[in-house]
CSV table of C-alpha atoms and ligand atoms in Angstrom, one decimal:
chain,number,residue,atom,x,y,z
A,1,MET,CA,-29.3,4.4,11.7
A,2,SER,CA,-26.7,2.1,10.1
A,3,MET,CA,-24.0,3.8,8.1
A,4,SER,CA,-25.1,1.9,5.0
A,5,ARG,CA,-28.5,3.7,5.0
A,6,ARG,CA,-27.1,7.1,5.4
A,7,ARG,CA,-27.0,9.3,2.3
A,8,PHE,CA,-23.6,10.2,1.0
A,9,LEU,CA,-22.8,13.4,-0.7
A,10,THR,CA,-19.4,12.7,-2.3
A,11,ALA,CA,-17.4,9.7,-3.2
A,12,ALA,CA,-13.8,10.7,-3.8
A,13,ALA,CA,-11.0,8.9,-5.7
A,14,ALA,CA,-12.8,7.0,-8.3
A,15,GLY,CA,-10.9,3.9,-9.2
A,16,SER,CA,-9.5,3.3,-5.7
A,17,ALA,CA,-10.2,0.4,-3.5
A,18,LEU,CA,-11.4,2.6,-0.7
A,19,VAL,CA,-13.5,5.7,-0.8
A,20,VAL,CA,-13.8,8.5,1.7
A,21,LEU,CA,-17.3,9.7,2.1
A,22,ALA,CA,-18.7,12.9,3.6
A,23,THR,CA,-22.4,13.0,4.7
A,24,GLN,CA,-25.1,15.6,4.6
A,25,GLN,CA,-24.5,16.2,8.3
A,26,ALA,CA,-21.3,18.0,7.3
A,27,THR,CA,-20.9,21.4,8.7
A,28,LEU,CA,-18.2,23.1,6.6
A,29,PRO,CA,-17.0,21.1,3.6
A,30,PRO,CA,-13.4,19.8,4.0
A,31,ARG,CA,-10.6,21.5,2.0
A,32,ARG,CA,-9.5,19.2,-0.8
A,33,ALA,CA,-6.4,18.7,-3.0
A,34,ARG,CA,-5.6,16.1,-5.6
A,35,TRP,CA,-2.4,15.1,-7.4
A,36,PHE,CA,-1.3,12.3,-9.6
A,37,LEU,CA,1.7,10.6,-7.8
A,38,PHE,CA,3.0,7.1,-7.1
A,39,GLY,CA,1.1,5.9,-10.1
A,40,THR,CA,-2.2,6.9,-8.6
A,41,LEU,CA,-4.4,9.8,-7.6
A,42,VAL,CA,-3.5,11.2,-4.2
A,43,ASP,CA,-6.4,12.9,-2.5
A,44,VAL,CA,-6.2,15.1,0.6
A,45,GLU,CA,-9.2,16.1,2.6
A,46,LEU,CA,-8.7,18.2,5.7
A,47,ILE,CA,-10.5,20.4,8.1
A,48,GLU,CA,-9.2,24.0,8.3
A,49,PRO,CA,-9.5,25.3,11.8
A,50,ALA,CA,-10.9,28.9,11.9
A,51,GLY,CA,-8.3,31.3,10.6
A,52,HIS,CA,-6.0,28.5,9.3
A,53,ASP,CA,-5.5,28.5,5.6
A,54,ALA,CA,-4.1,25.2,4.4
A,55,THR,CA,-2.9,26.5,1.0
A,56,PRO,CA,0.8,26.8,2.0
A,57,VAL,CA,1.0,23.4,3.7
A,58,LEU,CA,-0.7,21.7,0.7
A,59,ALA,CA,1.9,23.3,-1.6
A,60,LEU,CA,4.7,22.0,0.7
A,61,LEU,CA,3.1,18.6,0.9
A,62,ALA,CA,2.8,18.4,-2.9
A,63,GLU,CA,6.4,19.3,-3.3
A,64,ARG,CA,7.6,16.7,-0.7
A,65,LEU,CA,5.5,13.9,-2.2
A,66,GLN,CA,6.7,14.7,-5.7
A,67,ARG,CA,10.3,14.5,-4.4
A,68,LEU,CA,9.7,11.1,-2.8
A,69,HIS,CA,7.9,9.9,-5.9
A,70,VAL,CA,11.0,10.6,-7.9
A,71,ASP,CA,13.5,9.4,-5.3
A,72,TRP,CA,11.8,6.1,-4.6
A,73,HIS,CA,10.7,5.1,-8.0
A,74,ALA,CA,11.5,1.5,-8.9
A,75,TRP,CA,12.3,1.9,-12.5
A,76,LYS,CA,12.7,5.6,-13.4
A,77,PRO,CA,16.0,7.6,-12.8
A,78,GLY,CA,16.3,8.7,-9.2
A,79,ARG,CA,18.0,7.9,-5.9
A,80,LEU,CA,16.6,4.3,-5.7
A,81,GLY,CA,17.9,3.7,-9.2
A,82,ASP,CA,21.4,5.0,-8.2
A,83,LEU,CA,21.3,2.8,-5.1
A,84,ASN,CA,20.3,-0.3,-7.2
A,85,ARG,CA,23.2,0.3,-9.6
A,86,ALA,CA,25.6,0.5,-6.6
A,87,LEU,CA,24.2,-2.7,-5.1
A,88,ALA,CA,24.5,-4.6,-8.4
A,89,SER,CA,28.2,-3.7,-8.6
A,90,GLY,CA,28.9,-4.3,-4.9
A,91,LEU,CA,29.9,-0.7,-4.4
A,92,PRO,CA,29.0,1.3,-1.2
A,93,TYR,CA,26.3,3.9,-1.6
A,94,VAL,CA,25.8,6.9,0.7
A,95,ALA,CA,22.0,7.1,1.1
A,96,GLU,CA,20.1,10.3,1.9
A,97,PRO,CA,18.4,10.0,5.3
A,98,SER,CA,14.8,9.3,4.2
A,99,LEU,CA,15.9,6.6,1.7
A,100,LEU,CA,18.2,5.1,4.3
A,101,ALA,CA,15.3,4.9,6.9
A,102,LEU,CA,13.0,3.4,4.2
A,103,VAL,CA,15.5,0.7,3.3
A,104,ARG,CA,16.4,-0.2,6.9
A,105,ASP,CA,12.7,-0.5,7.9
A,106,ALA,CA,11.9,-2.5,4.8
A,107,GLN,CA,14.7,-4.9,5.7
A,108,SER,CA,13.4,-5.4,9.2
A,109,LEU,CA,9.7,-5.8,8.1
A,110,SER,CA,10.8,-8.4,5.6
A,111,GLN,CA,12.5,-10.3,8.4
A,112,ARG,CA,9.4,-10.3,10.5
A,113,CYS,CA,7.3,-12.2,7.9
A,114,GLY,CA,9.9,-14.7,6.7
A,115,GLY,CA,10.4,-12.8,3.5
A,116,LEU,CA,6.9,-13.0,2.1
A,117,PHE,CA,7.2,-9.2,1.8
A,118,ASN,CA,10.6,-9.1,0.1
A,119,PRO,CA,11.7,-5.7,-1.2
A,120,ALA,CA,14.8,-7.2,-2.7
A,121,ILE,CA,13.0,-8.9,-5.6
A,122,GLY,CA,13.2,-6.0,-8.0
A,123,GLY,CA,14.9,-8.3,-10.6
A,124,LEU,CA,12.0,-10.7,-10.5
A,125,ILE,CA,9.4,-8.0,-10.7
A,126,GLY,CA,11.2,-6.5,-13.7
A,127,LEU,CA,11.4,-10.0,-15.3
A,128,TRP,CA,7.6,-10.3,-15.0
A,129,GLY,CA,7.3,-6.9,-16.8
A,130,PHE,CA,5.7,-5.0,-13.9
A,131,HIS,CA,8.3,-2.2,-14.1
A,132,ARG,CA,6.2,-0.2,-16.5
A,133,ASP,CA,3.5,2.4,-16.3
A,134,GLU,CA,1.4,0.5,-18.8
A,135,MET,CA,0.7,-3.2,-18.3
A,136,LEU,CA,1.4,-4.6,-21.8
A,137,ALA,CA,0.3,-8.0,-23.0
A,138,GLY,CA,3.1,-10.5,-23.7
A,139,SER,CA,4.4,-13.9,-22.7
A,140,ILE,CA,5.3,-15.2,-19.3
A,141,PRO,CA,9.0,-15.3,-18.4
A,142,SER,CA,10.9,-18.5,-19.0
A,143,ARG,CA,11.1,-21.0,-16.1
A,144,ASP,CA,14.8,-20.9,-16.4
A,145,ALA,CA,15.0,-17.2,-15.9
A,146,ILE,CA,12.7,-17.4,-12.9
A,147,GLU,CA,14.8,-20.2,-11.4
A,148,ARG,CA,18.0,-18.3,-11.9
A,149,LEU,CA,16.7,-15.4,-9.9
A,150,LEU,CA,15.4,-17.7,-7.2
A,151,ASP,CA,18.7,-19.5,-7.0
A,152,ALA,CA,20.4,-16.1,-6.4
A,153,ASP,CA,18.5,-16.1,-3.1
A,154,VAL,CA,17.7,-12.4,-3.0
A,155,THR,CA,16.7,-11.1,0.4
A,156,PRO,CA,17.3,-7.8,2.0
A,157,ASP,CA,19.4,-9.6,4.6
A,158,ALA,CA,22.3,-9.2,2.2
A,159,LEU,CA,22.2,-5.4,2.8
A,160,THR,CA,24.7,-4.1,5.3
A,161,PHE,CA,24.6,-0.6,6.8
A,162,ASP,CA,27.6,1.4,8.1
A,163,GLY,CA,26.4,4.8,9.2
A,164,ASP,CA,24.6,6.2,6.1
A,165,THR,CA,26.4,3.8,3.7
A,166,VAL,CA,24.6,0.8,2.3
A,167,ARG,CA,26.0,-2.1,0.3
A,168,SER,CA,24.9,-5.6,-0.7
A,169,ARG,CA,26.7,-8.9,-0.2
A,170,ASN,CA,24.6,-10.2,-3.0
A,171,PRO,CA,24.8,-8.5,-6.4
A,172,ALA,CA,21.4,-9.9,-7.4
A,173,VAL,CA,19.6,-7.7,-4.8
A,174,GLN,CA,17.6,-5.0,-6.5
A,175,LEU,CA,15.2,-3.0,-4.3
A,176,ASP,CA,11.6,-2.4,-5.3
A,177,LEU,CA,9.8,-0.5,-2.7
A,178,GLY,CA,6.4,-0.6,-4.5
A,179,ALA,CA,4.7,-2.7,-1.8
A,180,TYR,CA,5.7,-0.3,1.0
A,181,ALA,CA,6.9,3.2,0.0
A,182,LYS,CA,3.4,4.5,-0.6
A,183,GLY,CA,2.5,3.7,3.0
A,184,TYR,CA,5.6,5.3,4.2
A,185,ALA,CA,4.9,8.4,2.2
A,186,LEU,CA,1.3,8.5,3.7
A,187,ASP,CA,2.7,8.5,7.2
A,188,LEU,CA,5.1,11.3,6.3
A,189,ALA,CA,2.2,13.3,4.8
A,190,GLN,CA,0.0,13.0,7.9
A,191,THR,CA,2.9,14.0,10.1
A,192,LEU,CA,3.6,17.1,8.0
A,193,LEU,CA,-0.1,18.1,8.2
A,194,HIS,CA,-0.2,17.5,11.9
A,195,ASP,CA,3.0,19.5,12.5
A,196,HIS,CA,1.4,22.4,10.7
A,197,GLY,CA,-1.7,22.4,12.9
A,198,PHE,CA,-4.0,20.3,10.7
A,199,ALA,CA,-5.1,17.5,13.0
A,200,ASP,CA,-8.2,16.4,11.0
A,201,ALA,CA,-7.2,15.0,7.7
A,202,VAL,CA,-7.4,12.0,5.3
A,203,VAL,CA,-4.6,11.4,2.8
A,204,ASN,CA,-5.7,8.8,0.3
A,205,ALA,CA,-3.3,7.4,-2.3
A,206,GLY,CA,-5.4,5.3,-4.6
A,207,GLY,CA,-7.4,3.7,-1.8
A,208,ASP,CA,-4.5,3.4,0.7
A,209,LEU,CA,-5.0,6.0,3.3
A,210,VAL,CA,-4.2,7.5,6.7
A,211,ALA,CA,-7.0,9.3,8.5
A,212,SER,CA,-6.5,11.5,11.6
A,213,GLY,CA,-8.9,13.2,13.9
A,214,ARG,CA,-12.4,13.7,12.6
A,215,GLY,CA,-14.3,14.6,9.5
A,216,PRO,CA,-16.7,17.4,9.2
A,217,GLY,CA,-18.9,17.1,12.3
A,218,ARG,CA,-18.3,13.4,12.7
A,219,PRO,CA,-15.7,10.7,12.3
A,220,TRP,CA,-14.2,9.9,8.9
A,221,HIS,CA,-16.0,7.1,7.2
A,222,ILE,CA,-13.9,4.8,5.0
A,223,GLY,CA,-15.4,2.4,2.5
A,224,ILE,CA,-13.6,-0.9,1.6
A,225,ARG,CA,-14.4,-1.7,-1.9
A,226,HIS,CA,-15.0,-5.1,-3.3
A,227,PRO,CA,-11.9,-6.5,-5.2
A,228,SER,CA,-13.9,-6.7,-8.4
A,229,GLY,CA,-14.2,-2.9,-8.2
A,230,ARG,CA,-18.0,-3.2,-8.0
A,231,GLY,CA,-19.5,-1.8,-4.8
A,232,THR,CA,-18.4,-1.3,-1.2
A,233,LEU,CA,-18.0,-4.4,1.0
A,234,ALA,CA,-17.7,-2.7,4.3
A,235,LEU,CA,-17.4,0.7,6.0
A,236,ILE,CA,-15.4,1.7,9.0
A,237,GLU,CA,-15.2,4.8,11.1
A,238,THR,CA,-11.7,5.8,12.0
A,239,ALA,CA,-10.7,7.0,15.4
A,240,GLY,CA,-7.5,9.0,16.1
A,241,ARG,CA,-4.8,8.3,13.6
A,242,GLU,CA,-5.3,5.1,11.6
A,243,ALA,CA,-4.1,3.7,8.4
A,244,VAL,CA,-6.4,1.6,6.1
A,245,VAL,CA,-4.3,-0.1,3.4
A,246,THR,CA,-5.3,-2.6,0.8
A,247,SER,CA,-3.1,-4.8,-1.4
A,248,GLY,CA,-5.0,-6.2,-4.3
A,249,ASN,CA,-4.2,-8.3,-7.3
A,250,TYR,CA,-7.1,-6.9,-9.2
A,251,GLU,CA,-5.9,-3.5,-10.4
A,252,ARG,CA,-2.4,-4.1,-11.7
A,253,TYR,CA,-1.9,-7.2,-13.7
A,254,ARG,CA,-0.7,-8.3,-17.1
A,255,VAL,CA,-2.3,-10.6,-19.6
A,256,LEU,CA,0.4,-13.0,-20.6
A,257,ASP,CA,-0.2,-15.9,-23.0
A,258,GLY,CA,-3.9,-15.1,-22.7
A,259,ARG,CA,-4.1,-15.4,-18.9
A,260,ARG,CA,-4.1,-12.7,-16.1
A,261,TYR,CA,-0.9,-12.5,-13.9
A,262,ALA,CA,-1.2,-10.1,-11.0
A,263,HIS,CA,1.7,-7.9,-9.8
A,264,ILE,CA,2.2,-9.4,-6.3
A,265,LEU,CA,4.7,-12.1,-6.5
A,266,ASP,CA,5.4,-15.0,-4.2
A,267,PRO,CA,9.1,-14.7,-3.5
A,268,ARG,CA,9.2,-18.5,-2.6
A,269,THR,CA,8.1,-19.6,-6.1
A,270,GLY,CA,8.9,-16.5,-8.3
A,271,TRP,CA,5.2,-16.7,-9.6
A,272,PRO,CA,2.3,-14.3,-8.9
A,273,ALA,CA,0.5,-15.0,-5.6
A,274,GLU,CA,-3.1,-16.0,-6.5
A,275,ALA,CA,-4.9,-17.2,-3.4
A,276,VAL,CA,-5.9,-13.8,-2.1
A,277,ALA,CA,-7.8,-11.2,-4.2
A,278,SER,CA,-7.4,-8.4,-1.7
A,279,ALA,CA,-6.0,-7.9,1.8
A,280,THR,CA,-7.0,-4.9,4.0
A,281,VAL,CA,-5.1,-4.0,7.1
A,282,VAL,CA,-5.9,-1.3,9.7
A,283,CYS,CA,-3.3,-0.1,12.1
A,284,ALA,CA,-1.7,3.1,13.3
A,285,ASP,CA,1.2,3.0,10.8
A,286,ALA,CA,0.6,3.0,7.1
A,287,ALA,CA,4.1,1.7,6.2
A,288,LEU,CA,3.6,-1.3,8.4
A,289,ALA,CA,0.1,-1.8,7.0
A,290,ASP,CA,1.4,-1.6,3.4
A,291,ALA,CA,4.1,-4.2,3.9
A,292,ALA,CA,1.8,-6.4,6.0
A,293,SER,CA,-1.1,-6.3,3.4
A,294,THR,CA,1.4,-7.4,0.7
A,295,ALA,CA,2.7,-10.2,2.9
A,296,ILE,CA,-0.8,-11.3,3.7
A,297,SER,CA,-1.7,-11.4,0.0
A,298,VAL,CA,1.3,-13.7,-0.6
A,299,ALA,CA,0.6,-15.9,2.4
A,300,GLY,CA,-2.8,-17.2,1.3
A,301,GLU,CA,-4.6,-19.4,3.8
A,302,GLN,CA,-1.8,-18.9,6.3
A,303,TRP,CA,-2.4,-15.2,6.4
A,304,PRO,CA,-3.4,-15.0,10.1
A,305,ASP,CA,0.1,-16.1,11.1
A,306,VAL,CA,1.5,-13.2,9.1
A,307,ALA,CA,-0.9,-10.8,10.8
A,308,VAL,CA,0.3,-12.1,14.2
A,309,ALA,CA,4.0,-11.7,13.1
A,310,PHE,CA,3.4,-8.1,12.4
A,311,GLY,CA,1.4,-7.5,15.5
A,312,ILE,CA,-1.7,-6.6,13.5
A,313,ASP,CA,-5.1,-7.4,14.9
A,314,GLN,CA,-7.3,-5.8,12.3
A,315,ALA,CA,-7.3,-7.4,8.8
A,316,MET,CA,-9.8,-8.5,6.2
A,317,VAL,CA,-9.1,-10.8,3.3
A,318,VAL,CA,-11.1,-11.6,0.2
A,319,THR,CA,-9.9,-14.9,-1.2
A,320,ALA,CA,-9.7,-15.5,-4.9
A,321,ASP,CA,-12.8,-17.6,-4.7
A,322,GLY,CA,-14.8,-14.8,-3.1
A,323,ARG,CA,-14.8,-15.7,0.6
A,324,VAL,CA,-14.4,-12.9,3.0
A,325,GLN,CA,-12.3,-13.6,6.1
A,326,PHE,CA,-11.8,-11.3,9.1
A,327,THR,CA,-9.8,-11.1,12.3
A,328,ARG,CA,-12.2,-10.8,15.2
A,329,ALA,CA,-11.1,-7.2,16.0
A,330,MET,CA,-11.7,-6.1,12.4
A,331,TYR,CA,-15.1,-7.9,12.2
A,332,GLU,CA,-16.3,-6.2,15.3
A,333,ARG,CA,-15.7,-2.7,14.0
A,334,VAL,CA,-16.9,-2.9,10.3
A,335,ASP,CA,-20.3,-2.0,9.1
A,336,PRO,CA,-21.0,-4.9,6.7
A,337,VAL,CA,-22.6,-2.9,3.9
A,338,ASN,CA,-22.6,-5.7,1.4
A,339,LEU,CA,-21.5,-8.8,3.1
A,340,ARG,CA,-24.9,-10.5,3.7
A,341,ALA,CA,-24.8,-12.8,0.7
A,342,ARG,CA,-21.2,-13.6,1.0
A,343,ALA,CA,-19.3,-16.4,2.6
A,344,VAL,CA,-18.0,-14.5,5.7
A,345,SER,CA,-15.9,-16.0,8.5
A,346,VAL,CA,-14.0,-14.8,11.5
A,347,ILE,CA,-10.8,-16.9,11.4
A,348,ALA,CA,-8.3,-15.2,13.5
B,401,LIG,P1,-1.0,-2.3,-4.3
B,401,LIG,O1,-0.2,-1.7,-5.4
B,401,LIG,O2,-2.2,-3.0,-4.7
B,401,LIG,O3,-1.1,-1.4,-3.1
B,401,LIG,P2,1.1,-3.8,-2.9
B,401,LIG,O4,1.2,-2.8,-1.8
B,401,LIG,O5,1.0,-5.2,-2.5
B,401,LIG,O6,-0.1,-3.5,-3.9
B,401,LIG,O7,2.4,-3.6,-3.9
B,401,LIG,C1,2.6,-4.3,-5.0
B,401,LIG,C2,4.0,-4.0,-5.6
B,401,LIG,O8,5.0,-4.4,-4.7
B,401,LIG,C3,4.2,-4.7,-6.9
B,401,LIG,O9,3.8,-3.9,-8.0
B,401,LIG,C4,5.7,-4.9,-6.9
B,401,LIG,O10,6.4,-3.7,-7.3
B,401,LIG,C5,6.0,-5.1,-5.4
B,401,LIG,N1,6.0,-6.5,-5.0
B,401,LIG,C6,5.3,-7.5,-5.6
B,401,LIG,N2,5.4,-8.6,-4.8
B,401,LIG,C7,6.1,-8.3,-3.8
B,401,LIG,C8,6.6,-9.0,-2.6
B,401,LIG,N3,6.3,-10.3,-2.4
B,401,LIG,N4,7.3,-8.3,-1.7
B,401,LIG,C9,7.6,-7.0,-1.8
B,401,LIG,N5,7.2,-6.3,-2.9
B,401,LIG,C10,6.5,-6.9,-3.8
B,402,LIG,MG1,1.6,-3.2,0.2
């Protein structure tokens, strides 16, 4: 029986790009928790082994994620804000270990894709008005202002590290970890659950998720939603620990001068990247998947080169004009629920 014909009991996380589904074959229902963090709903589903109550670990996880949400926020007061102020004034900043690791990794991931994922473009992202909870209508930034920021040549290469101290050689560098921190937090969440004896879990932050182990009586099934928000394009069963992360320009965008401008920017031009509607990456590491899915969204038709640069063999792209493109390894594992009528190709 194909997965698409099975009957599903629940569809969690409404509004997300991906949905975790549990079937009627379930033995015991999974334990669930839900919080609003990182600008999205975070859903946890886990299997409690006999005699193992997940209540304490869920409380600990909620507290840790809340802390990271505050520490890594791009535009609200917190540690990242303090770091950005120091970078702008050329002062050294002593970073707490998890922020330091996050920034160092972001620098090296940016280097791997030639800066298509560029966490140093916080100034540009702010200029486009994406540093707000609500996406207000308005006017597009002036070409001069965009050019000035591009001329400042902001890349994370300007960051230097000395022990736990960070500084920037370029005062225009402003870190925005929005394309990456959520993935990083998902990895930390899964590790915490695993270390407390919960080996079968899905942590889902608005459609970006890490699954580990198995669901109730069978593997976890993950649905990849169509970028339009209507329907599921494909389903996959995860095995072991796997991250499934989607970057999309369909959920967060502003209407400026009557047109839609999406929140993923092309650091080469300073303008929103428009060729890709959504990019889904599957790999072991959610932080890598998050940075890679953003870089793939920026790359457009050249996206297979970016996947190779990140060592990723499973990716799926929906182009702005509705074509669905797969890497071979991704195509071979998905159940194509809703691909029949679409222009599908295996291109990498
Ligand atoms: P989603 O929010 O759909 O998961 P992403 O993971 O791609 O999407 O993150 C998009 C966010 O990353 C933007 O809101 C912005 O804060 C930041 N960003 C936008 N463009 C880039 C880029 N080229 N490199 C790094 N960060 C970016
Ligand atoms: Mg991302």
